[in-house]
CSV table of C-alpha atoms and ligand atoms in Angstrom, one decimal:
chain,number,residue,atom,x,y,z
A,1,UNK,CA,334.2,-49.5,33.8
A,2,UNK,CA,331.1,-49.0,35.5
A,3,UNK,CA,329.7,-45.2,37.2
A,4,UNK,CA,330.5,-46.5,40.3
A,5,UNK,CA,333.8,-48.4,39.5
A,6,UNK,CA,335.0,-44.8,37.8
A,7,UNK,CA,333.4,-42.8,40.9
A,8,UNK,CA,335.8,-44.3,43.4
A,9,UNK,CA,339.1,-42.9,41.1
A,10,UNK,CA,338.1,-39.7,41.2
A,11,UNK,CA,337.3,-39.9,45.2
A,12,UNK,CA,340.3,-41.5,45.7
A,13,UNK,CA,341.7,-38.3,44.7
A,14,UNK,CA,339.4,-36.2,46.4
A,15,UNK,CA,337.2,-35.2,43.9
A,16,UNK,CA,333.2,-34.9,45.0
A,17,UNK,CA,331.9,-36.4,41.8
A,18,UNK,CA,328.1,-35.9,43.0
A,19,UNK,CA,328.9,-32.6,43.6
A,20,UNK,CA,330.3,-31.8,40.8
A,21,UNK,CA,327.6,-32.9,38.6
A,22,UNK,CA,324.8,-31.3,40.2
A,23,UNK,CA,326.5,-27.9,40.0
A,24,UNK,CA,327.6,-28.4,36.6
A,25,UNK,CA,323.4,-28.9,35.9
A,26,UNK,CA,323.2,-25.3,37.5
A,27,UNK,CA,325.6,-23.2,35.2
A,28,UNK,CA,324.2,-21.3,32.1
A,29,UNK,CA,326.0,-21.7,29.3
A,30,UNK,CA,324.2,-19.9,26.1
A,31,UNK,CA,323.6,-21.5,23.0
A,32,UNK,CA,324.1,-19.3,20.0
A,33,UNK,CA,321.2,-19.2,17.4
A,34,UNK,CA,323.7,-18.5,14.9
A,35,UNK,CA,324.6,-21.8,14.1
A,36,UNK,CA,321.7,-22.5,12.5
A,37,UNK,CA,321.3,-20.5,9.5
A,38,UNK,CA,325.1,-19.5,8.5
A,39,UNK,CA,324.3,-16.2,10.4
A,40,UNK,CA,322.1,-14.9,8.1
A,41,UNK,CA,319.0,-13.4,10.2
A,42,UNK,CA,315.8,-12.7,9.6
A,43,UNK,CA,315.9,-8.7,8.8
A,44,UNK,CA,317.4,-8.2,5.4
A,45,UNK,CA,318.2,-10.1,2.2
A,46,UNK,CA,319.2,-13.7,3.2
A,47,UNK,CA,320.8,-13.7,-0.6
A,48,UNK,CA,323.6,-10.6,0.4
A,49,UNK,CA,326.7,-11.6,1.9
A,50,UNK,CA,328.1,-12.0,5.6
A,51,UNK,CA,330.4,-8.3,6.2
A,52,UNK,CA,332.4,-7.9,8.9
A,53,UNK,CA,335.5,-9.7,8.4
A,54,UNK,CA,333.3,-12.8,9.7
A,55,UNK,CA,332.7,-16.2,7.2
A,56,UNK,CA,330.7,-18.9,6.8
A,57,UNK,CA,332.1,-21.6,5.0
A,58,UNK,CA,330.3,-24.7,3.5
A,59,UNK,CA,326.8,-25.6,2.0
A,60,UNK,CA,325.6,-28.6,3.9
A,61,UNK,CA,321.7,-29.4,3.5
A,62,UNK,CA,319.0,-28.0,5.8
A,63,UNK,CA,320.0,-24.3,6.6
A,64,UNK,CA,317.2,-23.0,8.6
A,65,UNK,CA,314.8,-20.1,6.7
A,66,UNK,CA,312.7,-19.2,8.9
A,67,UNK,CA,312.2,-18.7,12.4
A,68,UNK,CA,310.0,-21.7,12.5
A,69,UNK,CA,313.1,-23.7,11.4
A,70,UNK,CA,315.4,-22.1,13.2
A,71,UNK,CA,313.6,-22.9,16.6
A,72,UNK,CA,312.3,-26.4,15.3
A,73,UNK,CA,316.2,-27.3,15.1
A,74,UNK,CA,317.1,-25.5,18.7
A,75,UNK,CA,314.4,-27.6,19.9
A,76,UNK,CA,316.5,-30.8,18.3
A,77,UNK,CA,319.6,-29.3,20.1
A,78,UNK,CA,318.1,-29.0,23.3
A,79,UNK,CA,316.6,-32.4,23.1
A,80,UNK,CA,320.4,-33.9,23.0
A,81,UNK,CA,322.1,-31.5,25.6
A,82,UNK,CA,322.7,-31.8,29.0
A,83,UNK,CA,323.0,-28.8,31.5
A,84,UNK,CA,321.5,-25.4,31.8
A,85,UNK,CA,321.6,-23.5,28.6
A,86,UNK,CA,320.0,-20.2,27.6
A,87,UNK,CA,319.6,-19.1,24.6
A,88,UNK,CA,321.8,-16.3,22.7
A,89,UNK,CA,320.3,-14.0,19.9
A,90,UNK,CA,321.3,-11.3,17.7
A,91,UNK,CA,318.9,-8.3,17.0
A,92,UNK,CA,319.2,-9.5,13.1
A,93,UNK,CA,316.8,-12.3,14.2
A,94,UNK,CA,313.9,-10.4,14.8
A,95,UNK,CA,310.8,-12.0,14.4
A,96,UNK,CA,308.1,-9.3,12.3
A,97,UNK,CA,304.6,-10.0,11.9
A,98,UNK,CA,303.1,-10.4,8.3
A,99,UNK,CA,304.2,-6.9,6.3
A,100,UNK,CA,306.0,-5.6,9.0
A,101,UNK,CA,309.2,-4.4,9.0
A,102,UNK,CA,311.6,-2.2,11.4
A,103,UNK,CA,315.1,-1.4,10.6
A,104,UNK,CA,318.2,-1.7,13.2
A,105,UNK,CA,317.4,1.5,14.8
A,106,UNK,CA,314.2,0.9,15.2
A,107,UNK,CA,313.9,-2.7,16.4
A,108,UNK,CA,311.5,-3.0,19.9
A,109,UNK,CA,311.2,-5.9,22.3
A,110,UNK,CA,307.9,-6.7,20.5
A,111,UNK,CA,309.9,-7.8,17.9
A,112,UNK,CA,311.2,-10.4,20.2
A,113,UNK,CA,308.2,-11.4,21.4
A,114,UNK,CA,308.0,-14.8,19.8
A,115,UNK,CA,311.5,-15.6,21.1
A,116,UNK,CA,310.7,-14.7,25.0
A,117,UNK,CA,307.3,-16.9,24.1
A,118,UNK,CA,310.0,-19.7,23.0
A,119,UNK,CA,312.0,-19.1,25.9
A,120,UNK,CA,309.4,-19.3,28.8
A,121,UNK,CA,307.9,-22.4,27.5
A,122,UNK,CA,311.6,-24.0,27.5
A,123,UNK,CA,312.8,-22.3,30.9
A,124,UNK,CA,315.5,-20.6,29.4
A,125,UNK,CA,317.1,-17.0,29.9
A,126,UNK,CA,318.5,-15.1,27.1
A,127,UNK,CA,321.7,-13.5,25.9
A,128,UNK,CA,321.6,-10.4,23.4
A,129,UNK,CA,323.6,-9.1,20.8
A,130,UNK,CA,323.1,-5.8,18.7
A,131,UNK,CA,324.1,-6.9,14.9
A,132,UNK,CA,326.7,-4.0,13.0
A,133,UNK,CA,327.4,-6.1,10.7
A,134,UNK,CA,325.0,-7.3,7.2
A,135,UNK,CA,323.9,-4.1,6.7
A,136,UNK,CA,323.4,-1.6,4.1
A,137,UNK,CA,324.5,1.2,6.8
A,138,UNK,CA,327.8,-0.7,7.0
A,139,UNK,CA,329.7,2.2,5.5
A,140,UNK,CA,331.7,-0.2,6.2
A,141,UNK,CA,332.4,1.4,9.3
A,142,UNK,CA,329.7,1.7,12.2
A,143,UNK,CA,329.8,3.2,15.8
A,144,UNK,CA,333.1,4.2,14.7
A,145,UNK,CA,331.9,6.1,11.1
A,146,UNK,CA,333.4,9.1,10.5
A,147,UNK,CA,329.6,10.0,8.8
A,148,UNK,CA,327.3,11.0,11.7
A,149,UNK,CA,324.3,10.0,10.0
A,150,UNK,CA,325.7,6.6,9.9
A,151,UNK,CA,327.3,6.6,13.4
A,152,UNK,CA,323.7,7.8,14.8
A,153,UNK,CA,322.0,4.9,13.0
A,154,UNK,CA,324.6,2.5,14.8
A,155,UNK,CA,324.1,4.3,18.3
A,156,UNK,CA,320.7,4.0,18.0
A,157,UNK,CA,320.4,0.4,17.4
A,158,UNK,CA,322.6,0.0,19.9
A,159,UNK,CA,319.8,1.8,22.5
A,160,UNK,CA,317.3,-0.2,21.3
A,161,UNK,CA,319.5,-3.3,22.0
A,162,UNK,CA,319.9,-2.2,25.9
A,163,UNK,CA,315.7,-1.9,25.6
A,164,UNK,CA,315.4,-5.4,24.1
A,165,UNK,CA,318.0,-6.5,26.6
A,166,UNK,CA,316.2,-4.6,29.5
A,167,UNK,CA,312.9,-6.6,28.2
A,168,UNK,CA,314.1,-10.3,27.9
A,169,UNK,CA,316.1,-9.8,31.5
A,170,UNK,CA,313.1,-8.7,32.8
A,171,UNK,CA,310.6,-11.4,31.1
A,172,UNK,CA,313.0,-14.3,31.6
A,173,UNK,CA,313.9,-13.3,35.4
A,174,UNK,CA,317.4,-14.0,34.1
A,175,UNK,CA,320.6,-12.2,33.7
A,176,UNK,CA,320.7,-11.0,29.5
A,177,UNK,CA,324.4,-9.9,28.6
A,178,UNK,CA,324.4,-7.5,25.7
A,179,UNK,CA,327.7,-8.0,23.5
A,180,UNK,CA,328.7,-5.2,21.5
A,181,UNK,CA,331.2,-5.9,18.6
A,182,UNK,CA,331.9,-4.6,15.5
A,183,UNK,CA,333.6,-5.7,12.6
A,184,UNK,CA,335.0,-1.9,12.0
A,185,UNK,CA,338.6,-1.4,10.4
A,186,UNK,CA,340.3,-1.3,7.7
A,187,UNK,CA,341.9,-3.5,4.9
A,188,UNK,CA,344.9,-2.1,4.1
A,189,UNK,CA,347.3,0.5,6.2
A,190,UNK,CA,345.0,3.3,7.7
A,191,UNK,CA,345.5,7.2,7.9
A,192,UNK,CA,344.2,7.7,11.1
A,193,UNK,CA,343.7,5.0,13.4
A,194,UNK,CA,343.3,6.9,16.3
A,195,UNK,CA,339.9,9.0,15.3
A,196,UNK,CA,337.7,5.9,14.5
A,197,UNK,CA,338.7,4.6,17.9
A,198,UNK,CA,337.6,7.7,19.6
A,199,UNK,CA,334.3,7.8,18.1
A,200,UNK,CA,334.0,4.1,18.6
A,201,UNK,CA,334.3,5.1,22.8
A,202,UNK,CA,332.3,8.1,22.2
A,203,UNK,CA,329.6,5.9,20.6
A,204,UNK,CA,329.6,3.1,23.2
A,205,UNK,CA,329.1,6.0,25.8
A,206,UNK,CA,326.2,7.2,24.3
A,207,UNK,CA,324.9,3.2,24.0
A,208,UNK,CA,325.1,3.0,27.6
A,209,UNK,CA,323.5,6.1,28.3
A,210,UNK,CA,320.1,4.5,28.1
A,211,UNK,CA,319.0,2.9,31.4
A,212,UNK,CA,319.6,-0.2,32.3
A,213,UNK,CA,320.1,-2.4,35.8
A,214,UNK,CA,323.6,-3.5,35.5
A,215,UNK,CA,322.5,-6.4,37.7
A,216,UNK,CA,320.1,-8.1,35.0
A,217,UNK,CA,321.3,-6.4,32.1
A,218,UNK,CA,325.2,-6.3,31.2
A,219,UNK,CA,326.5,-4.8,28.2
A,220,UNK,CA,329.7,-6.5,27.3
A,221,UNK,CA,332.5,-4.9,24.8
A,222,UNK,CA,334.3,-8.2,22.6
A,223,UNK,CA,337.8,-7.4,21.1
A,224,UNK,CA,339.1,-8.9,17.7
A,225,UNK,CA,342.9,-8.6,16.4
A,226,UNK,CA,341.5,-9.0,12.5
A,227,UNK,CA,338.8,-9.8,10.0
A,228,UNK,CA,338.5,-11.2,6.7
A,229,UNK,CA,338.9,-7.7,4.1
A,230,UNK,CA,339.7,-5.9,7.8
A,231,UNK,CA,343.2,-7.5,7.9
A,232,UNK,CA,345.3,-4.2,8.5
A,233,UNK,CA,343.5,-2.1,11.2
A,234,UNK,CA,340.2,-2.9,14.0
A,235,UNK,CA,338.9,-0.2,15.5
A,236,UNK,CA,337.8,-2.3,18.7
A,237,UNK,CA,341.7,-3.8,19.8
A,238,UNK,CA,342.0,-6.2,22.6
A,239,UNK,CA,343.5,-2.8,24.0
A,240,UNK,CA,340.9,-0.5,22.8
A,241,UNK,CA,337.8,-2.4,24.5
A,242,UNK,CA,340.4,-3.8,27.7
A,243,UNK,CA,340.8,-0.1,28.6
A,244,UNK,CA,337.0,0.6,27.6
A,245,UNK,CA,336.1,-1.8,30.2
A,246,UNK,CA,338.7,-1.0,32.6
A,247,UNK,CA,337.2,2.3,32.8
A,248,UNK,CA,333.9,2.0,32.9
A,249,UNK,CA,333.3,-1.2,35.3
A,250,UNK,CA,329.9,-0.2,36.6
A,251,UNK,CA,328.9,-0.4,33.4
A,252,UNK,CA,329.9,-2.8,31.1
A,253,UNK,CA,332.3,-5.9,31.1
A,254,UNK,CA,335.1,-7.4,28.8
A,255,UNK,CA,334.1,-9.9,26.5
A,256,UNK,CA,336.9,-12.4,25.1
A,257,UNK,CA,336.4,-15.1,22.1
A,258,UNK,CA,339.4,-17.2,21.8
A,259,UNK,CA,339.2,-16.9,17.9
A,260,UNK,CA,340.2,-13.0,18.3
A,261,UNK,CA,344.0,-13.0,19.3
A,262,UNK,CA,347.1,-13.8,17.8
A,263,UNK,CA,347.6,-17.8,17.6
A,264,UNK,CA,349.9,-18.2,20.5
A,265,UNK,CA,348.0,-16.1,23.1
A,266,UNK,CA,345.6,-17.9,25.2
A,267,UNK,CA,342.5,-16.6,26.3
A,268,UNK,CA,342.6,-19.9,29.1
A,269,UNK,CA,345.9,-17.7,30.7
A,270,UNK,CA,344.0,-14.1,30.2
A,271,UNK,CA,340.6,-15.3,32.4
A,272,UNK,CA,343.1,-15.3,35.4
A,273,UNK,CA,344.3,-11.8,34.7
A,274,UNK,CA,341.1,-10.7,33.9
A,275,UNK,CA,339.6,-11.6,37.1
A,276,UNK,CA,342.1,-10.2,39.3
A,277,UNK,CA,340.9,-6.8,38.3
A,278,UNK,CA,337.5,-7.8,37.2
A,279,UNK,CA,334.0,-8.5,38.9
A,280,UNK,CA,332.8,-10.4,35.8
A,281,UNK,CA,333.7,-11.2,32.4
A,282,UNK,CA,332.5,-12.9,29.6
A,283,UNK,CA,333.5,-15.2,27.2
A,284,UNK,CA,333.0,-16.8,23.9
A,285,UNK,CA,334.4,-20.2,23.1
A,286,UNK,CA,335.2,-20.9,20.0
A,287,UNK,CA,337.8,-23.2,18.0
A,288,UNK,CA,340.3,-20.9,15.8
A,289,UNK,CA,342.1,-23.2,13.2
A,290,UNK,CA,344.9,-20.6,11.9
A,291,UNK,CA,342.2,-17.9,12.3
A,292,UNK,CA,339.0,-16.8,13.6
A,293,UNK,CA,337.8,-20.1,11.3
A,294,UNK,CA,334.5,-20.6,14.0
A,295,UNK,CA,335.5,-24.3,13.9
A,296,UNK,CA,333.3,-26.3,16.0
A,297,UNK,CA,334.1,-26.3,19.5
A,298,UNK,CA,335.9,-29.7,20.4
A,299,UNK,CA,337.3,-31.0,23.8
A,300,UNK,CA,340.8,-30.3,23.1
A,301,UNK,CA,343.3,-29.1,24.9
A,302,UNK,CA,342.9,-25.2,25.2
A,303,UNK,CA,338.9,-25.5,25.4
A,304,UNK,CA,340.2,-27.7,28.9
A,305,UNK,CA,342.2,-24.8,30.0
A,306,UNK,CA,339.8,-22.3,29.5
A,307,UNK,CA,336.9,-24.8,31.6
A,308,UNK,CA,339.3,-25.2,34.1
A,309,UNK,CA,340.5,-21.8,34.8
A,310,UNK,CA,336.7,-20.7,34.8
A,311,UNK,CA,336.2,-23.3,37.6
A,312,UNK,CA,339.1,-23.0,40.0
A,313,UNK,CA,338.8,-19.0,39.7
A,314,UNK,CA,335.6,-18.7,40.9
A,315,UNK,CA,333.9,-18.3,37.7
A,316,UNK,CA,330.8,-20.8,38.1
A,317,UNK,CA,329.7,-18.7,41.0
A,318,UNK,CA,328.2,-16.0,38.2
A,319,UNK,CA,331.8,-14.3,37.6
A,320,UNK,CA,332.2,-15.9,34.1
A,321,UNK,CA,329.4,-15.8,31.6
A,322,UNK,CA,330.0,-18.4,29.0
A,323,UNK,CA,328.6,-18.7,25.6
A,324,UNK,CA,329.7,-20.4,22.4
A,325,UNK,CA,330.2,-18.7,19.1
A,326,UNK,CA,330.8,-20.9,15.9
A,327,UNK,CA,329.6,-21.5,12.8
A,328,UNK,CA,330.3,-24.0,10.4
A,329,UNK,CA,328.3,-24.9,7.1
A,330,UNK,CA,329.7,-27.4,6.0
A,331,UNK,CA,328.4,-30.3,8.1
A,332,UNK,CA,325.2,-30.7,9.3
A,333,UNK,CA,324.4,-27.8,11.4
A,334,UNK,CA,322.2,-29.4,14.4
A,335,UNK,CA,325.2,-31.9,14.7
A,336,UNK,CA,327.8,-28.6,15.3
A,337,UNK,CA,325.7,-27.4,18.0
A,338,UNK,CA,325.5,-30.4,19.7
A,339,UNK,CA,329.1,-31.3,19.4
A,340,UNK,CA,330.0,-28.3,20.3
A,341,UNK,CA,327.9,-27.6,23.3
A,342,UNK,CA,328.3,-31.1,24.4
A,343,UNK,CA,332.4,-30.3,24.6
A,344,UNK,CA,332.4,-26.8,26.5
A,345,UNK,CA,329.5,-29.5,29.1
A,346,UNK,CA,332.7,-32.4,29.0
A,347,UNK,CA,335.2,-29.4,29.5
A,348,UNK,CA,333.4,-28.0,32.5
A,349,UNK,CA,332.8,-31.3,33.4
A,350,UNK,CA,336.4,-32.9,33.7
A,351,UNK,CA,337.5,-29.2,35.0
A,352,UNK,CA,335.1,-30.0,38.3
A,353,UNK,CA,336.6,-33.4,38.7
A,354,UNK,CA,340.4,-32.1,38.8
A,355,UNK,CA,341.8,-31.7,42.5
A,356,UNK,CA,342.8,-28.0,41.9
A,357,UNK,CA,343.4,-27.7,45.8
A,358,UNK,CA,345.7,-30.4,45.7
A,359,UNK,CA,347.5,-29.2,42.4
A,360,UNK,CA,347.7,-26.1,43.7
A,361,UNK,CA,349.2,-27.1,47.0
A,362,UNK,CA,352.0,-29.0,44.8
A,363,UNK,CA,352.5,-25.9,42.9
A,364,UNK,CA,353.0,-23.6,46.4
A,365,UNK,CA,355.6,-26.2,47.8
A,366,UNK,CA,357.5,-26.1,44.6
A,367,UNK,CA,356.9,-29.9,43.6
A,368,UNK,CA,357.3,-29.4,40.3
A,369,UNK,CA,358.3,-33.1,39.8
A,370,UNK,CA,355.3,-34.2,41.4
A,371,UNK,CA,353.2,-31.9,39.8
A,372,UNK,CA,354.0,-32.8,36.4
A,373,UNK,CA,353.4,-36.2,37.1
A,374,UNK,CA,349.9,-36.1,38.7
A,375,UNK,CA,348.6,-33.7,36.0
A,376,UNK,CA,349.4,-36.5,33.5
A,377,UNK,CA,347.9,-39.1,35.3
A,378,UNK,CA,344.4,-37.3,35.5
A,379,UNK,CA,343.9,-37.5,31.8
A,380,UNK,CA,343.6,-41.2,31.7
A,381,UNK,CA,340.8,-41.4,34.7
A,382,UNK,CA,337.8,-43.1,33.4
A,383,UNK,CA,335.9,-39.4,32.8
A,384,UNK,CA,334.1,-41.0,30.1
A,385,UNK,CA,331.9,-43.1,32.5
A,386,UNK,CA,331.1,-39.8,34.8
A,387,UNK,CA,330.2,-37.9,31.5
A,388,UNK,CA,327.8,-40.6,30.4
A,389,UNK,CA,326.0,-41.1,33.9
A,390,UNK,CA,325.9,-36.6,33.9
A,391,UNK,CA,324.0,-37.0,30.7
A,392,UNK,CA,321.4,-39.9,32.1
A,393,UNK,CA,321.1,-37.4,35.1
A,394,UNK,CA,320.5,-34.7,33.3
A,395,UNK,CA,317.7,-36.7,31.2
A,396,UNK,CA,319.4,-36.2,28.1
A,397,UNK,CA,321.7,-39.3,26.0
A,398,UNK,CA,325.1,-40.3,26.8
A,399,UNK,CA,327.4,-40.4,24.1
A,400,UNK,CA,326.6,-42.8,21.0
A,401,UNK,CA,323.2,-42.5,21.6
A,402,UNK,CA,322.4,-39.3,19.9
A,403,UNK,CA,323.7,-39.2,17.1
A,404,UNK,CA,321.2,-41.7,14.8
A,405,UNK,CA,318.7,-39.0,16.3
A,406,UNK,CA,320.4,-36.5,13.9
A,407,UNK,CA,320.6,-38.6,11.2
A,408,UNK,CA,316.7,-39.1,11.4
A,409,UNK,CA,316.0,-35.3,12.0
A,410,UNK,CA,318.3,-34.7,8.5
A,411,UNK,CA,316.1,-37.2,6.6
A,412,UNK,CA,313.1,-36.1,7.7
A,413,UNK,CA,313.2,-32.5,8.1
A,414,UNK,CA,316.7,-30.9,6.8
A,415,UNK,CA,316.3,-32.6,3.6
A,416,UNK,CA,312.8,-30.7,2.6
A,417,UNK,CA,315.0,-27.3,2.7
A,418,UNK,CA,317.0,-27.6,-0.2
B,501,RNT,C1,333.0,-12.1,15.3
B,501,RNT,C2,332.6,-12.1,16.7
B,501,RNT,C3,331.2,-12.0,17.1
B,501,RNT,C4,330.3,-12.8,16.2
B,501,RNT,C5,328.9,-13.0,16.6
B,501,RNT,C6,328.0,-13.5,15.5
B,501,RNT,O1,334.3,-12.3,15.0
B,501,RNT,O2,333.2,-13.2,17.3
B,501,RNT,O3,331.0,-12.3,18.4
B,501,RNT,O4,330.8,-14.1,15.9
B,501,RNT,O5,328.4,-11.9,17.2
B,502,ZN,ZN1,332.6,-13.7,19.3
């Protein structure tokens, strides 16, 4: 079926397909630069393990090394995406000059300096996120260490992060959220749960004591039920960093990832709730497969739900901040970004070009029936052809046409890695 041909469904049903498509090309969604190199970073021994309860799984060719690599392969992403994305960095990828070095605590905007360079010249803002994890100051607890030295160290990269935040906002003209997790708790049955969680809110508060604009820079606080060797305990519960939130709304926001809750919740069902207390909230979309795997982000079912209860709550008007958070090694990594960012794009996508006033309206009359029905019939509408003429508009290929573009990057660049 033709653009046009497909067009006329969706008006049939009242959908503004133009519309839809030129605000989609308006919403930032950040592009992790995780992806690339298995989370690995650029500030201490490559060779040392991921901590944090968090995995990488896989050795596929081409993991990037450097920051050269790293931003030659974005570049590759960016060439094969359509919409608005921004990029998303953790303070582990700091860029030093030759010989230099700063640890955590110490980390400066100039150490970002190459990545705001890389940012202007692509139009992009930038997301921000302090790193307590892959660290020999991992005691293996952080912000919420019961040694002060450590819990100091912590707090203080955490300032520098709301400087380095302060600094890309400001450079980029462009919102930066600062996430704050940790990977702190316990393997096995804990003593005292209730201490590490008070000096994990104690720390925070100290965090955001160092100024900031809440309108460009926003700290956000992400939750997590469990980590790999953390199974028995987090310090930072979906209610611990809820509440945190909760109380301290002028400064800081709740960040869910819909890898960090039990396999029945859905985070798609908790943006509603959310929001009706809310201003803003942030999100990381993610693919769990039994756990927080970081699968690649697909368009499946809940990854629909979560695009369209960011669209008919309001969230595309700057209440949602979306960005994706995966990792997976064990196929070629430009591919995963792609895919992935590509799917939350066809998510948002086929959310704009559902009748939510009219599926509402069913739903208020009690038309169950009816509503059942029509919900159905939407996921056979020729979205395909609407996705493919989004991509032409947006300069960037439909699908089947990007994918030999991978293959050629792999041969002639991913392949000189090993
Ligand atoms: C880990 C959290 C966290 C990290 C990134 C790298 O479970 O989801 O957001 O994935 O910060
Ligand atoms: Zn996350």
């Amino acid at each position: 079926m033709s653009y046009e041909e497909a067009k006329k469904r969706y008006e049939s049903l009242g959908v503004n397909v133009e519309a839809a498509m030129e605000t989609l090309k308006t919403v930032p969604v950040s592009l992790h630069c995780w992806q690339g190199d298995d989370v690995r970073g650029f500030d201490t021994d490559p060779s040392k393990p991921l901590t944090g309860g968090i995995q990488t799984t896989g050795n596929y060719l081409g993991r990037a090394r450097t920051p050269e690599e790293l931003m030659a392969d974005i570049d590759k992403v960016l060439s094969l995406i359509p919409g608005k994305p921004k990029m998303n960095l953790h303070a582990s990828y700091a860029i030093f000059e030759k010989g230099e070095w700063a640890d955590r605590n110490k980390l400066e905007p100039k150490h970002f300096k190459k990545w705001v360079e890389f940012c202007k010249a692509r139009g992009l803002g930038c997301d921000f996120n302090p790193t307590f994890f892959s660290h020999p100051k991992c005691d293996p607890l952080t912000l919420s260490s019961p040694n002060e030295e450590t819990r100091k160290f912590w707090i203080e990269h955490g300032k520098a992060c709301i400087r380095i935040s302060n600094y890309l906002a400001e450079e980029l003209g462009d919102i930066c959220t600062m996430n704050i997790w940790t990977g702190d708790g316990f393997k096995d049955v804990p003593a005292d749960r209730m201490g590490p969680r008070m000096r994990y809110r104690e720390s925070i508060d100290e965090i955001l004591s160092e100024p900031y604009d809440f309108a460009k820079a926003k700290p956000c606080v992400e939750s997590k039920v469990f980590g790999i060797g953390v199974e028995a305990y987090t310090v930072g519960s979906a209610e611990f960093t809820l509440s945190y939130a909760a109380m301290n709304r002028e400064k800081c926001i709740p960040l869910m990832d819909n890898g960090h809750y039990h396999p029945t919740e859905v985070v798609s069902d908790k943006i509603p709730a959310l929001l009706s207390f809310f201003p803003e909230i942030a999100l990381h979309v993610t693919r769990p497969i039994r756990w927080d795997s970081d699968h690649v982000v697909l368009f499946d079912d809940e990854t629909k739900e979560i695009a369209k209860e960011i669209v008919r709550c309001g969230g595309l008007e700057g209440r949602v901040h979306i960005a994706l958070d995966y990792f997976d090694a064990s196929i070629n990594r430009v591919s995963a970004w792609v895919t992935g960012y590509r799917n939350l794009q066809k998510a948002l996508l086929s959310a704009m070009l559902t009748p939510a006033q009219e599926l509402k309206q069913l739903q208020d009359e009690g038309r169950f029936t009816e509503l059942m029905v029509r919900q159905e019939e939407l996921k056979t509408l020729p979205f395909g052809d609407i996705w493919d003429e989004y991509c032409r508009r947006c300069g960037k290929p439909a699908d089947g046409e990007w994918f030999a573009q991978i293959m050629d990057y792999e041969k002639k660049v991913l392949v000189n890695r090993q």
